[in-house]
Coordinates of C-alpha atoms and ligand atoms in Angstrom, one line a residue:
M26 CA -5.3 12.6 24.5
K27 CA -7.3 9.5 25.7
V28 CA -8.4 6.9 23.2
L29 CA -10.5 3.9 24.0
S30 CA -9.7 1.1 21.5
V31 CA -12.5 -1.5 21.2
A32 CA -11.9 -4.9 19.7
S33 CA -12.7 -8.6 19.9
E34 CA -9.1 -9.8 20.0
C35 CA -5.8 -8.5 21.1
A36 CA -2.3 -10.1 21.0
P37 CA -0.8 -11.7 22.9
L38 CA -4.0 -12.5 25.0
V39 CA -6.4 -13.7 22.3
K40 CA -5.7 -13.9 18.6
T41 CA -7.2 -15.4 15.5
G42 CA -5.5 -13.1 13.0
G43 CA -3.9 -9.8 12.1
L44 CA -6.6 -7.8 13.9
A45 CA -5.1 -9.0 17.2
D46 CA -1.5 -8.1 16.2
V47 CA -2.7 -4.6 15.4
T48 CA -4.8 -3.9 18.5
G49 CA -1.9 -5.4 20.6
A50 CA 0.7 -3.2 19.1
L51 CA -1.3 0.0 18.7
P52 CA -1.3 1.2 22.3
G53 CA 2.5 1.0 22.6
A54 CA 2.9 2.7 19.2
M55 CA 0.5 5.5 20.2
K56 CA 2.2 6.2 23.5
T57 CA 5.2 7.7 21.6
E58 CA 2.7 10.1 20.1
G59 CA 1.4 11.2 23.4
V60 CA -1.8 9.2 23.1
E61 CA -3.0 7.2 26.2
M62 CA -4.8 4.3 24.7
R63 CA -6.8 1.7 26.6
T64 CA -8.1 -1.4 25.0
M65 CA -11.6 -2.8 25.7
L66 CA -12.0 -6.5 25.2
P67 CA -14.6 -9.1 25.9
G68 CA -14.0 -11.1 29.1
Y69 CA -13.1 -14.4 27.5
P70 CA -11.5 -16.8 30.0
A71 CA -8.0 -16.1 28.7
V72 CA -8.4 -12.4 29.0
L73 CA -9.8 -12.6 32.6
A74 CA -7.0 -15.0 33.5
A75 CA -4.4 -12.5 32.3
L76 CA -6.0 -9.4 33.9
E77 CA -4.0 -8.0 36.8
G78 CA -5.4 -5.7 39.5
G79 CA -8.8 -5.6 37.9
Q80 CA -11.0 -2.8 39.5
V81 CA -14.7 -2.6 38.9
L82 CA -15.2 0.4 36.7
R83 CA -18.8 -0.1 35.8
E84 CA -21.7 -2.5 36.5
E85 CA -24.6 -3.3 34.3
R86 CA -27.6 -5.1 35.6
D87 CA -28.6 -6.3 32.2
L88 CA -26.1 -6.3 29.4
M89 CA -27.8 -8.1 26.5
G90 CA -29.3 -10.8 28.7
G91 CA -27.4 -10.9 31.9
P92 CA -25.4 -9.0 34.5
A93 CA -22.0 -7.6 33.6
R94 CA -19.1 -5.6 35.0
V95 CA -16.4 -3.7 33.3
L96 CA -13.0 -4.3 34.9
A97 CA -10.1 -2.0 34.5
G98 CA -6.6 -3.5 34.9
R99 CA -3.4 -4.4 33.1
A100 CA -2.1 -7.4 31.3
G101 CA 1.6 -7.1 30.6
A102 CA 2.1 -3.8 28.8
L103 CA -1.6 -3.4 28.0
D104 CA -4.1 -1.2 29.8
L105 CA -7.3 -3.0 29.6
M106 CA -11.0 -2.6 30.1
V107 CA -12.6 -6.0 30.2
V108 CA -16.3 -6.7 29.8
D109 CA -16.9 -9.4 32.3
A110 CA -20.2 -10.9 31.2
P111 CA -20.2 -14.7 31.8
H112 CA -23.5 -15.2 29.9
L113 CA -21.7 -14.0 26.8
Y114 CA -18.0 -14.8 27.1
A115 CA -17.4 -17.6 29.6
R116 CA -16.9 -20.3 26.9
E117 CA -13.9 -22.4 26.1
G118 CA -12.6 -22.9 22.6
S119 CA -12.8 -20.5 19.7
I120 CA -13.9 -16.9 20.5
Y121 CA -16.2 -16.9 17.5
L122 CA -17.2 -20.5 16.8
G123 CA -19.1 -23.1 18.9
P124 CA -18.0 -26.7 19.1
D125 CA -20.0 -27.4 15.9
G126 CA -17.6 -25.1 14.0
R127 CA -20.3 -22.6 13.3
D128 CA -20.6 -19.0 14.7
W129 CA -22.0 -18.9 18.2
P130 CA -25.7 -18.1 17.6
D131 CA -25.6 -15.2 20.0
N132 CA -22.6 -13.5 18.3
P133 CA -24.6 -10.4 17.5
A134 CA -25.5 -9.9 21.2
R135 CA -22.0 -10.8 22.3
F136 CA -20.4 -8.1 20.3
A137 CA -23.2 -5.6 20.6
A138 CA -22.6 -5.9 24.3
L139 CA -19.0 -5.0 23.8
S140 CA -20.0 -2.0 21.8
W141 CA -22.6 -0.9 24.3
A142 CA -20.1 -1.2 27.2
A143 CA -17.6 0.8 25.1
A144 CA -20.0 3.7 24.5
E145 CA -21.1 3.8 28.2
V146 CA -17.5 3.7 29.5
A147 CA -16.3 6.3 27.1
R148 CA -19.2 8.6 28.1
H149 CA -19.2 8.1 31.8
D150 CA -16.5 6.1 33.5
W151 CA -13.3 6.8 31.5
P152 CA -14.2 9.9 29.5
A153 CA -12.4 9.3 26.2
D154 CA -11.5 11.9 23.6
V155 CA -12.0 9.4 20.8
V156 CA -13.4 5.9 20.6
H157 CA -11.5 3.8 18.1
C158 CA -13.5 0.8 17.0
H159 CA -12.2 -2.2 15.1
D160 CA -14.2 -4.3 12.6
W161 CA -17.9 -5.4 12.9
Q162 CA -17.5 -6.6 16.5
A163 CA -17.2 -2.9 17.6
G164 CA -19.5 -1.7 14.8
F165 CA -22.5 -0.7 16.9
A166 CA -20.4 1.5 19.2
P167 CA -20.5 4.5 16.8
Y168 CA -24.2 3.9 16.6
Y169 CA -24.7 3.8 20.3
L170 CA -22.7 7.0 20.6
R171 CA -24.9 8.8 18.1
T172 CA -27.0 10.2 21.0
G173 CA -23.9 11.8 22.6
G174 CA -20.4 11.0 23.6
P175 CA -16.9 11.3 22.1
P176 CA -16.3 11.0 18.3
S177 CA -15.5 7.6 16.9
V178 CA -13.2 6.1 14.3
L179 CA -14.0 2.7 12.8
T180 CA -11.1 0.8 11.3
I181 CA -12.0 -1.9 8.6
H182 CA -9.6 -4.7 9.0
N183 CA -11.6 -6.9 6.6
I184 CA -14.8 -5.9 5.0
A185 CA -15.7 -9.5 4.3
F186 CA -17.1 -9.9 7.8
H187 CA -20.3 -8.0 8.4
G188 CA -21.7 -9.3 11.7
N189 CA -25.2 -9.6 10.2
A190 CA -28.3 -10.6 12.3
A191 CA -32.0 -11.2 11.8
P192 CA -34.3 -8.2 12.2
E193 CA -35.8 -9.8 15.3
E194 CA -32.5 -8.7 17.0
I195 CA -33.4 -5.0 16.6
G196 CA -35.0 -4.8 20.0
P197 CA -32.6 -7.0 21.9
L198 CA -29.6 -5.2 20.5
R199 CA -31.1 -1.8 21.6
L200 CA -31.3 -0.4 18.1
D201 CA -33.8 2.2 17.0
P202 CA -36.2 0.5 14.5
S203 CA -36.5 3.7 12.5
D204 CA -32.8 3.3 11.5
F205 CA -33.5 -0.1 10.0
T206 CA -33.2 1.4 6.4
P207 CA -30.8 1.1 3.6
E208 CA -29.3 4.4 4.7
G209 CA -29.0 3.0 8.2
Y210 CA -27.9 -0.3 9.5
E211 CA -30.0 -2.5 7.3
F212 CA -28.2 -4.7 4.8
W213 CA -30.7 -6.5 2.5
G214 CA -33.3 -7.2 5.1
R215 CA -30.9 -8.0 7.8
L216 CA -29.1 -5.8 10.3
S217 CA -25.3 -5.3 9.9
A218 CA -23.0 -4.3 12.7
L219 CA -20.3 -3.3 10.3
K220 CA -22.6 -1.2 8.2
A221 CA -23.8 0.6 11.4
G222 CA -20.2 1.5 12.1
L223 CA -19.6 2.6 8.5
V224 CA -22.6 4.9 8.6
W225 CA -22.3 6.3 12.1
A226 CA -18.6 6.5 12.8
D227 CA -17.2 10.0 12.4
R228 CA -14.2 8.8 10.5
L229 CA -13.3 5.5 8.8
T230 CA -9.9 4.0 8.2
T231 CA -8.7 0.9 6.7
V232 CA -5.3 -0.8 6.9
S233 CA -3.7 0.2 3.6
P234 CA -4.1 2.9 1.0
T235 CA -4.7 0.4 -1.8
Y236 CA -7.5 -1.4 0.2
A237 CA -9.1 2.0 0.9
A238 CA -9.4 2.5 -2.9
E239 CA -10.4 -1.1 -3.6
L240 CA -13.2 -0.9 -1.0
M241 CA -15.1 1.5 -3.2
R242 CA -15.2 -1.1 -6.0
P243 CA -17.8 -3.8 -6.3
E244 CA -15.2 -6.6 -6.7
F245 CA -13.8 -5.8 -3.2
G246 CA -16.6 -4.0 -1.3
M247 CA -18.5 -7.2 -0.5
G248 CA -21.8 -5.4 -1.0
L249 CA -20.8 -2.3 0.9
D250 CA -18.9 -0.5 -1.8
G251 CA -21.8 2.0 -2.2
V252 CA -21.5 2.9 1.5
M253 CA -17.8 3.3 1.1
R254 CA -18.2 5.5 -1.9
A255 CA -20.7 7.7 0.0
R256 CA -18.1 8.1 2.8
A257 CA -15.0 8.4 0.7
A258 CA -14.3 11.9 2.1
D259 CA -14.0 10.4 5.6
L260 CA -12.0 7.4 4.7
A261 CA -8.2 7.1 5.1
G262 CA -5.9 4.2 4.4
I263 CA -3.3 3.8 7.1
L264 CA -0.8 0.9 6.8
N265 CA -0.4 -1.6 9.6
G266 CA 3.0 -2.1 11.0
I267 CA 4.3 -5.1 12.9
D268 CA 5.6 -5.1 16.4
T269 CA 9.3 -4.8 15.7
A270 CA 10.2 -5.8 19.2
V271 CA 8.5 -9.1 18.9
W272 CA 9.4 -9.6 15.2
N273 CA 13.1 -8.8 15.4
P274 CA 15.5 -11.4 13.9
A275 CA 18.4 -10.0 16.0
T276 CA 16.7 -10.7 19.3
D277 CA 14.0 -13.3 18.6
P278 CA 14.3 -16.0 21.3
L279 CA 12.5 -18.6 19.1
I280 CA 15.2 -18.7 16.4
E281 CA 19.0 -18.5 15.9
P282 CA 19.3 -14.7 16.0
Y283 CA 20.8 -12.8 13.1
D284 CA 21.1 -9.3 11.7
T285 CA 22.4 -10.1 8.2
P286 CA 20.9 -12.4 5.6
E287 CA 23.8 -14.9 6.1
G288 CA 22.4 -15.5 9.5
K289 CA 19.5 -17.2 8.0
A290 CA 21.5 -20.4 7.1
P291 CA 21.3 -22.1 10.5
N292 CA 17.6 -21.2 10.7
K293 CA 17.0 -22.7 7.3
A294 CA 18.8 -25.9 8.3
A295 CA 16.8 -26.1 11.6
L296 CA 13.6 -25.5 9.7
R297 CA 14.3 -28.3 7.3
R298 CA 15.0 -30.6 10.3
I299 CA 11.8 -29.6 12.0
M300 CA 9.7 -30.0 8.9
G301 CA 11.5 -33.1 7.7
L302 CA 12.6 -31.6 4.4
P303 CA 15.7 -32.8 2.5
E304 CA 18.4 -30.5 1.1
A305 CA 17.4 -28.9 -2.2
A306 CA 18.8 -26.8 -4.9
G307 CA 15.9 -24.3 -5.2
P308 CA 14.4 -21.8 -2.7
L309 CA 12.6 -22.9 0.4
C310 CA 9.3 -21.1 0.3
V311 CA 7.1 -20.8 3.5
V312 CA 3.5 -20.0 4.2
V313 CA 2.0 -19.0 7.6
S314 CA -1.7 -18.3 7.1
R315 CA -5.3 -19.0 7.7
L316 CA -6.4 -21.4 4.9
T317 CA -9.4 -19.8 3.3
E318 CA -10.6 -18.8 -0.1
Q319 CA -9.4 -15.2 0.5
K320 CA -5.8 -16.3 0.8
G321 CA -5.5 -17.9 -2.6
F322 CA -3.8 -21.2 -1.6
D323 CA -6.0 -23.2 -4.0
L324 CA -4.0 -21.2 -6.7
L325 CA -0.8 -22.2 -5.0
L326 CA -1.7 -25.8 -5.2
E327 CA -2.2 -25.4 -8.9
A328 CA 1.1 -23.5 -9.4
L329 CA 3.2 -25.6 -7.1
P330 CA 4.6 -28.0 -9.7
V331 CA 6.5 -25.1 -11.2
L332 CA 8.3 -24.5 -8.0
L333 CA 9.0 -28.1 -7.3
A334 CA 10.3 -28.7 -10.9
R335 CA 12.9 -25.9 -10.3
G336 CA 14.1 -27.7 -7.1
G337 CA 12.1 -25.5 -4.8
Q338 CA 10.4 -26.5 -1.6
L339 CA 7.3 -25.6 0.4
A340 CA 6.9 -25.5 4.1
L341 CA 3.4 -24.5 5.2
L342 CA 1.7 -23.8 8.5
G343 CA -1.9 -23.0 8.5
S344 CA -5.4 -24.1 9.3
G345 CA -8.9 -23.4 8.1
D346 CA -11.0 -24.8 5.3
P347 CA -11.0 -28.6 5.7
A348 CA -10.8 -29.1 1.9
L349 CA -7.7 -27.0 1.6
E350 CA -6.2 -28.7 4.6
R351 CA -6.8 -32.1 2.9
A352 CA -5.4 -30.8 -0.4
F353 CA -2.2 -29.7 1.3
H354 CA -1.9 -33.0 3.1
A355 CA -2.1 -34.7 -0.2
A356 CA 0.5 -32.3 -1.7
A357 CA 2.8 -33.2 1.1
E358 CA 3.2 -36.7 -0.5
D359 CA 6.0 -34.9 -2.4
R360 CA 9.1 -35.1 -0.3
N361 CA 9.8 -31.4 -1.0
V362 CA 6.5 -30.3 0.5
A363 CA 6.0 -30.2 4.3
V364 CA 2.7 -29.2 5.9
R365 CA 1.6 -28.5 9.5
I366 CA -2.1 -28.0 10.0
G367 CA -2.6 -26.0 13.1
Y368 CA -1.9 -22.7 14.8
D369 CA 1.6 -22.4 16.3
E370 CA 3.2 -19.1 17.2
A371 CA 6.7 -20.5 17.7
L372 CA 6.7 -22.4 14.5
A373 CA 5.6 -19.3 12.7
H374 CA 8.7 -17.5 13.8
R375 CA 10.9 -20.5 12.7
L376 CA 9.3 -20.6 9.3
I377 CA 9.7 -16.9 8.7
A378 CA 13.3 -17.0 9.9
G379 CA 14.2 -20.2 8.0
G380 CA 12.5 -19.6 4.7
D381 CA 14.1 -18.1 1.7
A382 CA 10.8 -16.7 0.5
I383 CA 7.3 -16.3 1.9
L384 CA 4.2 -16.7 -0.3
V385 CA 1.1 -14.6 0.1
P386 CA -1.1 -15.1 -3.0
S387 CA -4.3 -13.5 -1.5
R388 CA -7.3 -12.7 -3.7
F389 CA -7.7 -9.7 -1.5
E390 CA -5.7 -8.6 1.5
P391 CA -6.6 -5.5 3.5
C392 CA -3.0 -5.2 4.7
G393 CA -1.4 -8.5 5.4
L394 CA 1.2 -8.9 8.1
T395 CA 3.2 -12.0 7.1
Q396 CA 4.8 -10.3 4.2
L397 CA 6.0 -7.6 6.6
M398 CA 7.4 -10.2 8.9
G399 CA 9.1 -11.8 5.8
L400 CA 10.7 -8.4 4.9
R401 CA 12.0 -7.9 8.4
Y402 CA 13.6 -11.4 8.4
G403 CA 15.0 -11.2 4.9
T404 CA 12.5 -13.7 3.7
V405 CA 11.6 -12.4 0.3
P406 CA 7.9 -12.0 -0.1
L407 CA 6.1 -13.2 -3.2
V408 CA 2.6 -11.5 -3.0
A409 CA -0.5 -10.8 -5.0
L410 CA -0.8 -7.3 -6.3
T411 CA -3.7 -6.3 -4.0
G412 CA -4.5 -4.3 -0.9
G413 CA -1.6 -3.8 1.5
L414 CA 0.5 -6.4 -0.3
A415 CA 0.7 -3.9 -3.2
D416 CA 1.7 -1.1 -0.8
T417 CA 4.4 -2.9 1.1
V418 CA 6.4 -4.9 -1.5
I419 CA 8.4 -3.5 -4.4
D420 CA 8.4 -5.8 -7.3
A421 CA 11.8 -7.0 -8.6
S422 CA 11.3 -5.5 -12.1
P423 CA 14.4 -4.8 -14.1
A424 CA 14.0 -1.1 -13.2
A425 CA 13.5 -1.6 -9.5
L426 CA 16.5 -4.0 -9.4
A427 CA 18.6 -1.4 -11.3
A428 CA 17.5 1.2 -8.8
G429 CA 18.3 -1.0 -5.9
A430 CA 14.8 -0.7 -4.6
A431 CA 13.2 -4.2 -5.1
T432 CA 12.1 -6.1 -2.1
G433 CA 10.0 -9.0 -3.5
I434 CA 7.8 -10.2 -6.3
Q435 CA 4.2 -9.2 -7.1
V436 CA 1.8 -11.4 -9.0
H437 CA -1.0 -9.9 -11.2
P438 CA -3.7 -10.8 -11.9
V439 CA -4.3 -13.2 -9.0
A440 CA -4.7 -16.5 -10.8
A441 CA -2.8 -19.8 -11.0
G442 CA -1.0 -19.0 -14.3
P443 CA 0.5 -15.7 -13.1
L444 CA 1.3 -17.2 -9.8
A445 CA 3.2 -20.0 -11.6
H446 CA 5.0 -17.4 -13.6
G447 CA 5.8 -15.5 -10.3
L448 CA 7.3 -18.7 -8.8
G449 CA 9.4 -19.1 -11.9
R450 CA 10.7 -15.5 -11.6
L451 CA 11.4 -16.3 -7.9
C452 CA 13.6 -19.2 -9.0
D453 CA 15.3 -17.1 -11.6
L454 CA 16.2 -14.5 -9.0
W455 CA 17.3 -17.1 -6.6
E456 CA 19.7 -18.5 -9.1
T457 CA 21.5 -15.2 -9.3
P458 CA 23.0 -14.9 -5.8
A459 CA 24.0 -11.3 -6.1
I460 CA 20.5 -10.3 -7.0
W461 CA 19.0 -12.5 -4.3
A462 CA 21.3 -10.9 -1.8
Q463 CA 20.2 -7.5 -2.9
L464 CA 16.6 -8.4 -2.5
Q465 CA 17.2 -9.8 1.0
G466 CA 19.1 -6.7 2.1
N467 CA 16.5 -4.3 0.8
A468 CA 13.8 -6.4 2.4
M469 CA 15.5 -6.2 5.8
A470 CA 15.9 -2.5 5.5
A471 CA 12.3 -1.8 4.5
P472 CA 10.2 0.1 7.1
V473 CA 7.7 -2.2 8.6
G474 CA 7.2 -0.7 12.1
W475 CA 4.5 1.5 13.4
E476 CA 6.2 4.9 13.5
R477 CA 4.6 6.5 10.4
S478 CA 1.2 5.1 10.9
A479 CA 1.1 6.0 14.6
R480 CA 1.7 9.6 13.5
A481 CA -1.1 9.3 11.0
Y482 CA -3.5 7.9 13.7
A483 CA -2.5 10.7 16.1
A484 CA -3.2 13.3 13.4
L485 CA -6.6 11.7 12.7
Y486 CA -7.5 11.8 16.4
A487 CA -6.4 15.4 16.8
A488 CA -8.4 16.4 13.7
L489 CA -11.5 14.8 15.2
I490 CA -11.1 16.5 18.5
A491 CA -10.6 19.8 16.9
Ligands
LIG512 P1 -5.4 -12.4 8.6 O1 -5.7 -11.4 9.7 O2 -6.3 -12.2 7.4 O3 -5.4 -13.8 9.1 P2 -2.8 -11.2 8.5 O4 -1.6 -11.5 7.6 O5 -3.2 -9.8 8.7 O6 -3.9 -12.1 8.0 O7 -2.4 -11.7 10.0 C1 -2.2 -13.1 10.2 C2 -1.5 -13.2 11.6 O8 -1.8 -14.5 12.1 C3 0.0 -13.1 11.5 O9 0.5 -12.6 12.7 C4 0.4 -14.6 11.3 O10 1.7 -14.8 11.6 C5 -0.6 -15.3 12.2 N1 -0.9 -16.6 11.8 C6 -1.8 -17.0 10.8 N2 -1.9 -18.3 10.7 C7 -1.1 -18.8 11.7 C8 -0.8 -20.1 12.2 N3 -1.3 -21.2 11.6 N4 0.1 -20.3 13.2 C9 0.6 -19.1 13.8 N5 0.4 -17.9 13.4 C10 -0.5 -17.7 12.4

C-alpha cells in the first residue's frame, strides 16, 4: 500500500510543534504495517539542505506564481517528495511568519501549491493508494483531487488554524468559484483551506478520541463544529504516539540514561544546576511548550503560589506570546522559578528527564505530546481534562490508586482555582513516597508508542481502498 503524507512540517527537518513529531514518526510506524509512506514537504532551505539524492519527479512551469520542481529523495530515514519552489519557500526564519512576526502574506498560495503538487504527484508521478493530508496546509489537496485521483484522508491536528484567505484568491488558488458556498470552502465570506479539506476529504481523523467528540461542540469547533457534525460518520479519533526511539530514557544521549524512576535523581540534580534552582522540599515541575492562550499558562501563573508555598519549583522552557513571556520572566524573580524563553530540543529532553512532574493545563489540546514524553520518563503529568490529555492520563483518584492504575493528575474545569487544587493534590501525592513511586512506575509502563495507532491508520487506509 502506497500512501503520500502531505504536511508543512516534519521532524527532525522542520518543526514548530507536535504536527512535525507526528509526520516524522508516522512513516516508520506505518512501515511495520506494510504501508510504504512518502512525505511531501515544502522546499524550505532546511529541507532542501537535508535532501539526499534528490531526483526530479515532476516539473511545473507555473506553480502559484513561479516555476517549481518536485524532488524525490531521502533525508535520514524519511522518504521525501520536496516541492522546490523558490518563489514560495526560499525564505530564512520561521516557516509561517515573516520578519514582522505576522503570517507571510502569501501563505494561502504557499500551501495551496503544496496541496496542488500533492494531488498531481499522487495522480501521475507516484501513483498513491491514499493521500494523507495534515491540517489546513494540505487542506486543498482533497479538493484538487475531487476531479479524480486516489482517496484522501485529512487529519486535524488543531482546528484552531483554518488557513483563511480573501475571496480574491479563488482564481489564483485554482478553485472553482461555484464551490465558494457555505457547503463548500467558504467560511463567512472568506475561503478556508481547512474547510475545503473537511468537506472534500473521503475520511477525517483527529489525534484523539476525546478531541473527535469535542470538535462537534461549539466550544471546541472554532466555527467548524457544524461541518464536523455533518461529517461525524467519517471521523475517527486516533491517538498520537511519540517516537519511542527518540524519547527513550534508557538510551537518550542528552541525559543520564535510566530505566527506573530512581535513575531520575542525577537528571534532577543536573537540571537544577542548568536552570539555577536551589534544592527544595517539594516537587520540581517542568513545562515545555508554546506559550499561547491555548496552553493555559496564564492560569498556571495564577495558581503558581500554591505550588511554591508547598516547597515546589517550576522550570519552564517555552516561547510565544510576548505578554506571557514577560509574565514568566517576572515570575522567575522567585528563586524557585526558572524560565528559559526559546526553543531548545536538548533542554526539552533534560527538563522532561529531570522533572518530577510535567504541567499541561491546556484549555484545549487535540492530543498533546509532552504528557506522553512525561509518562515515558516517569515525570508525572498534571493535565487539563480535555482532548488527548483526557485520553492518555489516568487521574490519581482513590479508586485508580487502589487499582494501581493511576498515572497522573487531571484538572477540571480548566481554570485557575481547579489548577491550584490540582497542584495541591500533586504535592500531597509527592509527600507520600510510596504513592509517588507507584505513579512513576505506572507512568513509565503506560503505552505511548505508535503501535496501536499505526494499526488503526492501516485499517483506515485499507477500508478506503476497498
Ligand atoms: P503543539 O503541537 O500544540 O505545540 P504538542 O504537545 O502536540 O503541542 O507538541 C509540542 C512539541 O514541541 C513537543 O515535541 C515539545 O517537546 C516541543 N516543544 C514545544 N515547545 C518547545 C520548546 N520551547 N523547546 C523545545 N521543544 C518544544
